[in-house]
GROMACS .gro file of C-alpha atoms in nm:
model
  185
    1LYS     CA    1   3.187   0.899  -7.194
    2PRO     CA    2   3.172   1.216  -6.985
    3TYR     CA    3   3.379   1.226  -6.667
    4ASN     CA    4   3.495   1.464  -6.394
    5TRP     CA    5   3.869   1.532  -6.390
    6LYS     CA    6   3.995   1.499  -6.035
    7HIS     CA    7   4.373   1.550  -6.060
    8GLY     CA    8   4.579   1.865  -6.018
    9GLU     CA    9   4.912   1.956  -6.170
   10LEU     CA   10   5.217   1.781  -6.028
   11ASP     CA   11   5.476   1.988  -5.843
   12VAL     CA   12   5.800   1.962  -6.043
   13PHE     CA   13   6.014   1.940  -5.729
   14THR     CA   14   5.812   1.709  -5.505
   15GLY     CA   15   5.611   1.515  -5.764
   16LYS     CA   16   5.302   1.567  -5.546
   17GLU     CA   17   4.970   1.680  -5.681
   18GLN     CA   18   4.893   2.050  -5.628
   19LYS     CA   19   4.547   2.117  -5.489
   20SER     CA   20   4.356   2.440  -5.545
   21GLU     CA   21   4.022   2.587  -5.454
   22LYS     CA   22   3.777   2.534  -5.741
   23LYS     CA   23   3.635   2.873  -5.844
   24TYR     CA   24   3.513   2.791  -6.195
   25LYS     CA   25   3.329   2.508  -6.363
   26VAL     CA   26   3.476   2.434  -6.707
   27LEU     CA   27   3.330   2.192  -6.956
   28ALA     CA   28   3.611   2.050  -7.175
   29PHE     CA   29   3.539   1.895  -7.514
   30ASP     CA   30   3.767   1.596  -7.573
   31PHE     CA   31   3.895   1.581  -7.931
   32GLY     CA   32   4.213   1.406  -7.816
   33ILE     CA   33   4.281   1.609  -7.502
   34LYS     CA   34   4.608   1.576  -7.313
   35HIS     CA   35   4.585   1.495  -6.944
   36ASN     CA   36   4.838   1.765  -6.860
   37ILE     CA   37   4.601   2.029  -6.998
   38LEU     CA   38   4.333   1.898  -6.763
   39ARG     CA   39   4.582   1.907  -6.475
   40ILE     CA   40   4.668   2.269  -6.552
   41LEU     CA   41   4.301   2.372  -6.570
   42SER     CA   42   4.238   2.198  -6.238
   43SER     CA   43   4.539   2.362  -6.073
   44ALA     CA   44   4.418   2.701  -6.200
   45GLY     CA   45   4.103   2.662  -5.990
   46CYS     CA   46   3.873   2.493  -6.241
   47GLU     CA   47   3.638   2.209  -6.172
   48VAL     CA   48   3.673   2.025  -6.505
   49TYR     CA   49   3.400   1.813  -6.660
   50VAL     CA   50   3.517   1.636  -6.979
   51VAL     CA   51   3.266   1.551  -7.252
   52PRO     CA   52   3.290   1.368  -7.587
   53ALA     CA   53   3.298   1.556  -7.919
   54ASP     CA   54   2.935   1.475  -7.999
   55THR     CA   55   2.794   1.650  -7.689
   56SER     CA   56   2.514   1.891  -7.789
   57ALA     CA   57   2.489   2.259  -7.702
   58LYS     CA   58   2.176   2.182  -7.502
   59GLN     CA   59   2.368   1.926  -7.293
   60VAL     CA   60   2.647   2.178  -7.236
   61LEU     CA   61   2.413   2.456  -7.125
   62ARG     CA   62   2.232   2.218  -6.891
   63GLN     CA   63   2.560   2.178  -6.699
   64LYS     CA   64   2.577   2.558  -6.644
   65PRO     CA   65   2.957   2.583  -6.680
   66ASP     CA   66   3.144   2.913  -6.642
   67GLY     CA   67   3.322   2.838  -6.969
   68VAL     CA   68   3.384   2.585  -7.244
   69PHE     CA   69   3.727   2.455  -7.345
   70LEU     CA   70   3.782   2.313  -7.695
   71SER     CA   71   4.077   2.074  -7.679
   72ASN     CA   72   4.356   1.978  -7.909
   73GLY     CA   73   4.322   1.674  -8.133
   74PRO     CA   74   4.437   1.524  -8.461
   75GLY     CA   75   4.368   1.605  -8.821
   76ASP     CA   76   4.147   1.811  -9.045
   77PRO     CA   77   3.876   2.014  -8.868
   78ALA     CA   78   3.645   2.016  -9.175
   79PRO     CA   79   3.480   1.676  -9.105
   80LEU     CA   80   3.387   1.801  -8.758
   81GLY     CA   81   3.106   2.023  -8.883
   82TYR     CA   82   2.874   1.889  -8.614
   83VAL     CA   83   3.115   2.020  -8.348
   84SER     CA   84   3.145   2.360  -8.518
   85GLU     CA   85   2.766   2.381  -8.521
   86THR     CA   86   2.753   2.301  -8.147
   87VAL     CA   87   3.012   2.571  -8.076
   88ARG     CA   88   2.818   2.818  -8.295
   89GLU     CA   89   2.511   2.754  -8.077
   90LEU     CA   90   2.716   2.823  -7.762
   91LEU     CA   91   2.879   3.147  -7.882
   92GLY     CA   92   2.748   3.452  -7.700
   93LYS     CA   93   2.589   3.234  -7.431
   94ILE     CA   94   2.904   3.115  -7.260
   95PRO     CA   95   3.278   3.199  -7.286
   96VAL     CA   96   3.469   2.967  -7.522
   97PHE     CA   97   3.844   2.902  -7.539
   98GLY     CA   98   4.015   2.665  -7.781
   99ILE     CA   99   4.364   2.537  -7.850
  100CYS     CA  100   4.504   2.360  -8.157
  101LEU     CA  101   4.214   2.171  -8.321
  102GLY     CA  102   3.982   2.362  -8.085
  103HIS     CA  103   4.120   2.687  -8.230
  104GLN     CA  104   4.033   2.571  -8.581
  105ILE     CA  105   3.685   2.455  -8.475
  106LEU     CA  106   3.618   2.795  -8.316
  107ALA     CA  107   3.721   2.968  -8.640
  108LEU     CA  108   3.481   2.746  -8.836
  109ALA     CA  109   3.203   2.819  -8.585
  110LEU     CA  110   3.266   3.192  -8.636
  111GLY     CA  111   3.212   3.150  -9.010
  112GLY     CA  112   3.577   3.115  -9.110
  113ALA     CA  113   3.765   2.856  -9.309
  114THR     CA  114   4.078   2.645  -9.267
  115TYR     CA  115   4.333   2.513  -9.514
  116LYS     CA  116   4.604   2.247  -9.524
  117LEU     CA  117   4.956   2.379  -9.469
  118LYS     CA  118   5.220   2.279  -9.726
  119PHE     CA  119   5.443   2.191  -9.432
  120GLY     CA  120   5.278   2.138  -9.094
  121HIS     CA  121   5.401   2.293  -8.773
  122ARG     CA  122   5.561   2.016  -8.568
  123GLY     CA  123   5.770   2.020  -8.252
  124ALA     CA  124   5.893   2.281  -8.010
  125ASN     CA  125   6.048   2.625  -8.044
  126HIS     CA  126   5.799   2.780  -8.287
  127PRO     CA  127   5.814   3.161  -8.246
  128VAL     CA  128   5.472   3.323  -8.217
  129LYS     CA  129   5.417   3.697  -8.180
  130ASN     CA  130   5.150   3.813  -7.939
  131ILE     CA  131   5.021   4.114  -8.133
  132ARG     CA  132   4.871   4.285  -7.827
  133THR     CA  133   5.190   4.277  -7.618
  134GLY     CA  134   5.451   4.261  -7.895
  135LYS     CA  135   5.621   3.977  -7.708
  136ILE     CA  136   5.744   3.661  -7.876
  137GLU     CA  137   5.622   3.334  -7.727
  138ILE     CA  138   5.815   3.013  -7.790
  139THR     CA  139   5.554   2.744  -7.849
  140SER     CA  140   5.505   2.372  -7.901
  141GLN     CA  141   5.295   2.276  -8.202
  142ASN     CA  142   5.165   1.970  -8.385
  143HIS     CA  143   4.920   2.050  -8.664
  144GLY     CA  144   4.884   2.043  -9.041
  145PHE     CA  145   4.590   2.282  -9.087
  146CYS     CA  146   4.557   2.655  -9.035
  147VAL     CA  147   4.287   2.920  -8.996
  148ASP     CA  148   4.238   3.144  -9.301
  149MET     CA  149   4.226   3.497  -9.154
  150ASP     CA  150   4.081   3.641  -9.478
  151SER     CA  151   3.774   3.423  -9.423
  152LEU     CA  152   3.713   3.603  -9.092
  153LYS     CA  153   3.731   3.959  -9.228
  154ASN     CA  154   3.431   4.181  -9.150
  155LYS     CA  155   3.321   3.940  -8.874
  156ASP     CA  156   3.446   4.138  -8.571
  157ILE     CA  157   3.729   3.886  -8.519
  158GLU     CA  158   4.069   4.010  -8.399
  159LEU     CA  159   4.399   3.845  -8.494
  160THR     CA  160   4.589   3.807  -8.165
  161HIS     CA  161   4.889   3.587  -8.250
  162ILE     CA  162   5.093   3.522  -8.564
  163ASN     CA  163   5.354   3.257  -8.649
  164LEU     CA  164   5.686   3.427  -8.722
  165ASN     CA  165   5.813   3.140  -8.939
  166ASP     CA  166   5.540   3.163  -9.204
  167ASN     CA  167   5.302   3.445  -9.095
  168THR     CA  168   5.009   3.209  -9.038
  169VAL     CA  169   4.731   3.268  -8.786
  170GLU     CA  170   4.816   3.149  -8.433
  171GLY     CA  171   4.542   3.317  -8.232
  172ILE     CA  172   4.206   3.491  -8.266
  173ARG     CA  173   3.958   3.664  -8.040
  174CYS     CA  174   3.596   3.772  -8.063
  175GLU     CA  175   3.544   3.998  -7.763
  176LYS     CA  176   3.174   4.047  -7.840
  177LEU     CA  177   3.112   3.671  -7.805
  178SER     CA  178   3.368   3.604  -7.526
  179ALA     CA  179   3.561   3.362  -7.746
  180PHE     CA  180   3.932   3.324  -7.809
  181SER     CA  181   4.177   3.059  -7.918
  182VAL     CA  182   4.539   2.981  -7.997
  183GLN     CA  183   4.685   2.730  -8.240
  184TYR     CA  184   4.966   2.608  -8.016
  185HIS     CA  185   4.997   2.411  -7.693
   0.00000   0.00000   0.00000
């Protein structure tokens, strides 16, 4: 069921909840979302409204959010065609950001494809290169599927991040549609 997230991030020293002024309304799709992600969004000044995976584009637009967040979650994104279709209907109408499974769903909504990795990416300390800055980000990952960048060629999609262990796609961006995503947490 949909719900408003009311908790901020916890201060690491005091253990108390950090409060912030809410500047943005974000609608977060829950595919298996982690509460800490919701805490971080809230602490960054977002009023967060969480909705189930089967929420329609029409229902999303009725809420008039400033952006949509596609969460992490388990498994193969292919059976979630109904979610990809919803995201496709939202693209160009509202900014979209996805992580992990949400990254893969965004790629499918943009007309791309995914494939199963021979060995999934699990655990911490995965080196990912941010192509725009040239910096290496050390990431936490837990997934067995990957975006096929060749399937997004000629679609005005930019590769933004790449896994340095196996050269797989870790981030994409479509500036024209205000959409971007990363594979990691």
